[in-house]
Amino acid sequence: MPELPEVETVVGQLATSLPGLEIRGVAVTRPDLLRESPRRFRSALLGARFLGVGRRGKKIVLSLSGEQLLVVSLGMTGQLLFLPSTAEGEAPPFRAVSFTLEPGAVLHYADARRFGRLQRFTPREWESESARLGPEPLDRALTAGSFHRILALSRSPVRSWLLDQRRVAGIGNIYAAEALFKARIHPARPASSLTPGEARQLLTAIRDVLREAIRAKGTTLRDYRTAAGESGGFSPSLRVYGKEGNPCVACNTPVKRIVFGNRSAFFCPHCQAEDQ
DNA sequence: AGTGTATCCTGCAGGC
DNA sequence: TGCCTGCAGGATACAC
């Protein structure tokens, strides 16, 4: 579910509510989401105070007092829900970890498929972890020229390239499909075959799609919810993702689905020609 | 280096 | 109605 726009939405909401709050209780009902024992996890976080909320690629980065970071990966179905003390909210289904906070507020991590992770890092550990991820697509430091240069390093299909978090961080299957459609590039084209002009178009398309999706609070196909429990509003704006057989919005050619890299790729065979 | 395959899990839609 | 299959926003490990 959660690609950059969904994570950015959650992060934006948490950033207005979490900082300053202290963790008073930690309940782990699904230990397999952690990379350490629940006992250790709990004792490290009890009494810590949230300082800041950030994002790196698809990961939510919660900085805490005591020089530690709690990094949350949502996997496919993860949800990080904040219930303020005023909302007499019920615990969500598939609750995996819950943090009781200062004034009676609660932060729940829920995850039906449990592909997500909650991991603690020291700032130093996180720095080297973060360095393994590619550049942020919305960062102005990533220029069209540098984007073309890193594309040129790999002959793998550009869709697979976009999904590889070591190349660029934050893009998943939905926004890869939408950006490639917007840039009129076939998903199976080798990354290194893109011309400088195509690389520029692709970077622009990625940024347009991501920013528009952030404005809509992300895409909810089924499970994704914002930290406030809302669904994202971008689904009606999807042009090709999940649209196999539908007429292309630009030319009416039926949208095609092919599978490679173990994932479905959706594209318009006319607008996104294989060659050139 | 790159690709296909399997794995971790569960829920749901669609076909029969 | 009910069972079975396929598919799903992610990520990683493995063999070839």
Coordinates of C-alpha atoms (C1' of nucleotides) in Angstrom, one line a residue:
Chain A
M1 CA 0.0 0.0 0.0
P2 CA 2.2 2.5 1.3
E3 CA 4.4 4.3 -1.1
L4 CA 6.0 7.7 -0.7
P5 CA 2.7 9.7 -0.8
E6 CA 0.9 7.5 1.7
V7 CA 3.9 7.6 4.1
E8 CA 4.3 11.3 3.6
T9 CA 0.6 11.8 4.6
V10 CA 1.0 9.7 7.7
V11 CA 4.2 11.5 8.6
G12 CA 2.6 14.9 8.1
Q13 CA -0.3 14.1 10.5
L14 CA 1.9 12.5 13.1
A15 CA 4.2 15.5 13.1
T16 CA 1.5 17.7 14.4
S17 CA 0.5 15.4 17.2
L18 CA 3.3 13.2 18.4
P19 CA 6.2 15.5 19.3
G20 CA 6.4 16.1 23.0
L21 CA 4.4 13.0 24.0
E22 CA 5.9 10.4 26.2
I23 CA 5.5 6.6 25.8
R24 CA 3.9 5.3 29.0
G25 CA 3.0 1.9 27.8
V26 CA 4.1 -0.6 25.1
A27 CA 1.9 -3.6 24.2
V28 CA 3.3 -6.0 21.7
T29 CA 0.7 -8.5 20.5
R30 CA 2.6 -9.5 17.3
P31 CA 6.3 -10.0 18.2
D32 CA 7.2 -11.1 14.7
L33 CA 7.0 -7.4 13.6
L34 CA 10.0 -6.6 15.7
R35 CA 13.7 -7.4 15.2
E36 CA 14.3 -7.8 18.9
S37 CA 12.6 -9.3 21.9
P38 CA 9.4 -7.6 23.0
R39 CA 10.9 -7.3 26.4
R40 CA 13.9 -5.4 25.2
F41 CA 11.8 -3.3 22.8
R42 CA 9.5 -2.3 25.5
S43 CA 12.1 -1.4 28.1
A44 CA 14.0 0.7 25.6
L45 CA 11.0 2.7 24.7
L46 CA 9.2 3.1 28.0
G47 CA 9.6 6.6 29.2
A48 CA 11.0 8.0 25.9
R49 CA 9.5 11.1 24.5
F50 CA 8.8 11.7 20.8
L51 CA 10.9 14.5 19.4
G52 CA 10.3 14.5 15.7
V53 CA 8.6 12.7 12.8
G54 CA 10.2 12.2 9.4
R55 CA 10.3 10.1 6.3
R56 CA 13.0 8.4 4.3
G57 CA 11.7 6.6 1.1
K58 CA 8.7 4.5 2.4
K59 CA 9.9 4.5 6.0
I60 CA 8.5 6.5 8.8
V61 CA 11.3 7.8 11.1
L62 CA 10.3 8.7 14.6
S63 CA 13.0 10.3 16.7
L64 CA 12.9 9.8 20.4
S65 CA 14.6 11.1 23.4
G66 CA 17.5 9.0 24.6
E67 CA 19.3 9.1 21.2
Q68 CA 17.1 6.5 19.5
L69 CA 15.0 6.3 16.4
L70 CA 11.9 4.1 15.8
V71 CA 11.7 3.3 12.1
V72 CA 8.4 1.9 10.9
S73 CA 8.0 0.1 7.5
L74 CA 4.4 -0.4 6.6
G75 CA 4.9 -3.3 4.3
M76 CA 1.7 -4.0 2.2
T77 CA -1.0 -3.5 4.9
G78 CA 0.5 -1.6 7.8
Q79 CA -1.3 1.2 9.4
L80 CA 0.0 3.7 12.0
L81 CA -3.0 5.2 13.7
F82 CA -3.0 8.0 16.2
L83 CA -6.0 8.2 18.5
P84 CA -6.0 11.4 20.6
S85 CA -7.3 11.2 24.1
T86 CA -10.5 13.0 23.0
A87 CA -11.4 10.3 20.6
E88 CA -12.8 7.3 22.5
G89 CA -11.6 5.2 19.6
E90 CA -11.6 1.5 19.5
A91 CA -8.4 -0.5 18.9
P92 CA -8.2 -1.3 15.1
P93 CA -8.3 -4.9 13.9
F94 CA -5.0 -6.6 13.4
R95 CA -3.4 -4.6 16.1
A96 CA 0.3 -5.6 16.4
V97 CA 1.9 -3.0 18.7
S98 CA 0.3 -0.2 20.7
F99 CA 1.9 2.7 22.5
T100 CA 0.0 4.4 25.3
L101 CA 0.9 8.0 25.4
E102 CA 0.9 10.8 27.9
P103 CA -2.6 12.3 28.1
G104 CA -4.3 9.0 27.3
A105 CA -3.7 9.1 23.6
V106 CA -2.7 5.9 21.8
L107 CA -0.6 5.1 18.8
H108 CA -1.5 1.8 17.2
Y109 CA 0.4 -0.1 14.6
A110 CA -1.9 -2.5 12.8
D111 CA -1.0 -4.9 10.0
A112 CA -3.1 -7.7 8.5
R113 CA -0.4 -9.4 6.6
R114 CA 2.4 -8.5 8.9
F115 CA 5.0 -7.7 6.3
G116 CA 5.8 -4.4 8.1
R117 CA 8.5 -3.8 10.7
L118 CA 9.2 -1.7 13.7
Q119 CA 12.9 -1.3 14.3
R120 CA 14.9 0.8 16.7
F121 CA 18.2 2.4 15.7
T122 CA 20.8 4.6 17.1
P123 CA 21.3 7.8 15.0
R124 CA 24.6 6.3 13.8
E125 CA 23.0 3.0 12.8
W126 CA 20.2 4.7 11.0
E127 CA 22.6 6.9 9.1
S128 CA 24.2 3.9 7.5
E129 CA 20.9 2.2 7.0
S130 CA 19.5 5.3 5.3
A131 CA 22.6 5.5 3.1
R132 CA 21.6 2.2 1.5
L133 CA 18.6 3.9 0.0
G134 CA 18.7 5.9 -3.3
P135 CA 18.0 9.6 -3.5
E136 CA 14.6 11.2 -2.6
P137 CA 12.7 11.8 -5.9
L138 CA 11.2 15.0 -4.6
D139 CA 14.6 16.4 -3.5
R140 CA 15.7 19.2 -5.7
A141 CA 19.3 17.9 -5.3
L142 CA 18.2 15.1 -7.8
T143 CA 18.6 16.8 -11.1
A144 CA 17.5 15.5 -14.5
G145 CA 21.2 15.1 -15.4
S146 CA 22.0 13.0 -12.3
F147 CA 18.8 11.0 -12.8
H148 CA 19.8 10.1 -16.3
R149 CA 23.3 9.2 -15.1
I150 CA 22.0 6.7 -12.5
L151 CA 19.5 5.2 -15.0
A152 CA 22.4 4.6 -17.3
L153 CA 24.1 2.3 -14.8
S154 CA 21.5 -0.5 -15.2
R155 CA 20.0 -2.5 -18.0
S156 CA 17.1 -3.8 -15.9
P157 CA 13.6 -2.8 -17.0
V158 CA 12.9 0.7 -16.0
R159 CA 9.8 -0.4 -14.0
S160 CA 12.0 -2.8 -11.9
W161 CA 14.6 -0.1 -11.6
L162 CA 12.0 2.4 -10.1
L163 CA 10.9 -0.3 -7.6
D164 CA 14.5 -0.8 -6.4
Q165 CA 14.8 1.3 -3.3
R166 CA 18.6 1.5 -3.7
R167 CA 18.2 3.4 -7.0
V168 CA 15.5 5.8 -6.0
A169 CA 13.6 5.7 -2.6
G170 CA 9.9 5.8 -2.2
I171 CA 8.4 4.6 -5.5
G172 CA 6.2 1.5 -5.5
N173 CA 4.2 -0.4 -8.1
I174 CA 1.3 2.1 -8.3
Y175 CA 3.3 5.3 -8.8
A176 CA 5.8 3.5 -11.1
A177 CA 3.0 2.6 -13.4
E178 CA 1.4 6.1 -13.3
A179 CA 4.7 7.9 -13.8
L180 CA 5.7 5.8 -16.7
F181 CA 2.3 6.3 -18.4
K182 CA 2.6 10.0 -17.9
A183 CA 6.1 10.0 -19.4
R184 CA 5.0 7.7 -22.2
I185 CA 7.7 5.2 -21.5
H186 CA 7.2 1.4 -21.8
P187 CA 7.8 -0.3 -18.4
A188 CA 10.1 -3.0 -19.8
R189 CA 12.5 -0.6 -21.5
P190 CA 16.0 -1.0 -20.2
A191 CA 16.8 1.8 -17.8
S192 CA 20.0 2.5 -19.6
S193 CA 18.1 3.0 -22.9
L194 CA 16.4 6.1 -21.8
T195 CA 17.6 9.3 -23.5
P196 CA 18.4 12.4 -21.4
G197 CA 15.1 13.8 -22.6
E198 CA 13.2 10.8 -21.5
A199 CA 14.9 10.7 -18.2
R200 CA 13.9 14.3 -17.7
Q201 CA 10.3 13.6 -18.6
L202 CA 10.2 10.6 -16.3
L203 CA 11.6 12.6 -13.4
T204 CA 9.1 15.3 -14.0
A205 CA 6.3 12.7 -14.3
I206 CA 7.3 11.0 -11.0
R207 CA 7.3 14.4 -9.2
D208 CA 3.9 15.4 -10.6
V209 CA 2.3 12.1 -9.8
L210 CA 3.8 11.9 -6.3
R211 CA 2.9 15.5 -5.4
E212 CA -0.7 15.1 -6.7
A213 CA -1.1 11.9 -4.7
I214 CA 0.2 13.6 -1.6
R215 CA -2.4 16.3 -2.1
A216 CA -5.0 13.6 -2.2
K217 CA -3.6 11.9 0.9
G218 CA -2.5 8.9 -1.0
T219 CA -4.2 5.9 -2.7
T220 CA -6.4 3.5 -0.8
L221 CA -6.9 0.3 -2.6
R222 CA -8.1 -1.6 0.4
D223 CA -6.1 -1.3 3.6
Y224 CA -4.2 2.0 3.6
R225 CA -5.4 4.6 6.1
T226 CA -3.9 7.9 7.2
A227 CA -2.8 8.3 10.8
A228 CA -6.3 9.7 11.4
G229 CA -8.0 6.7 9.9
E230 CA -9.1 8.3 6.7
S231 CA -8.9 6.7 3.2
G232 CA -6.7 8.3 0.6
G233 CA -8.4 10.0 -2.3
F234 CA -6.1 9.4 -5.2
S235 CA -7.8 6.2 -6.6
P236 CA -10.0 8.0 -9.1
S237 CA -6.9 9.7 -10.5
L238 CA -5.2 6.4 -11.4
R239 CA -4.8 6.1 -15.2
V240 CA -3.3 2.7 -15.8
Y241 CA -2.7 0.9 -12.4
G242 CA -5.3 -1.8 -12.1
K243 CA -7.0 -0.8 -15.3
E244 CA -6.3 -3.8 -17.5
G245 CA -8.7 -3.8 -20.4
N246 CA -10.0 -0.3 -19.8
P247 CA -9.6 2.2 -22.6
C248 CA -6.6 4.4 -22.3
V249 CA -7.7 7.9 -21.2
A250 CA -5.5 9.4 -24.0
C251 CA -6.1 7.1 -27.0
N252 CA -8.8 4.5 -26.1
T253 CA -6.4 1.6 -26.7
P254 CA -7.1 -1.1 -24.0
V255 CA -4.7 -0.9 -21.1
K256 CA -2.4 -3.9 -20.9
R257 CA -1.1 -5.9 -18.0
I258 CA 2.1 -7.9 -18.2
V259 CA 4.0 -9.6 -15.4
F260 CA 7.7 -9.3 -14.8
G261 CA 9.8 -9.0 -11.8
N262 CA 7.0 -10.9 -10.1
R263 CA 4.7 -7.9 -10.3
S264 CA 2.0 -6.7 -12.6
A265 CA 2.9 -3.8 -14.9
F266 CA 0.1 -1.8 -16.4
F267 CA 0.6 0.4 -19.5
C268 CA -0.9 1.6 -22.7
P269 CA 0.6 -0.3 -25.6
H270 CA 0.0 2.6 -27.9
C271 CA 1.1 5.6 -25.8
Q272 CA 4.0 3.7 -24.2
A273 CA 5.6 2.0 -27.3
E274 CA 8.2 -0.6 -26.7
D275 CA 10.8 1.0 -29.0
Q276 CA 12.2 4.5 -29.5
Chain B
dA1 C1' 24.5 -8.1 -13.5
dG2 C1' 19.9 -9.4 -14.1
dT3 C1' 15.9 -12.5 -13.9
dG4 C1' 12.7 -15.9 -12.4
dT5 C1' 11.1 -18.1 -8.3
dA6 C1' 9.9 -18.7 -3.7
dT7 C1' 9.0 -16.8 0.9
dC8 C1' 7.0 -14.1 4.6
dC9 C1' 1.2 -13.6 5.7
dT10 C1' -4.0 -12.8 5.3
dG11 C1' -8.2 -11.3 3.0
dC12 C1' -11.1 -10.8 -0.6
dA13 C1' -13.1 -11.0 -5.4
dG14 C1' -14.4 -13.8 -9.0
dG15 C1' -15.3 -18.2 -11.3
dC16 C1' -17.5 -22.4 -11.2
Chain C
dT1 C1' -24.2 -21.0 -0.9
dG2 C1' -19.5 -22.5 -0.9
dC3 C1' -15.0 -24.0 -2.3
dC4 C1' -10.8 -22.9 -4.9
dT5 C1' -7.7 -20.0 -7.3
dG6 C1' -5.4 -15.9 -8.0
dC7 C1' -4.1 -11.6 -6.7
dA8 C1' -2.6 -7.7 -3.6
dG9 C1' 0.6 -1.2 -1.9
dG10 C1' 6.7 -4.6 -0.1
dA11 C1' 11.2 -6.7 0.5
dT12 C1' 14.6 -10.4 0.5
dA13 C1' 17.0 -14.6 -0.5
dC14 C1' 18.3 -18.0 -3.7
dA15 C1' 19.7 -20.5 -8.0
dC16 C1' 20.9 -19.9 -12.7

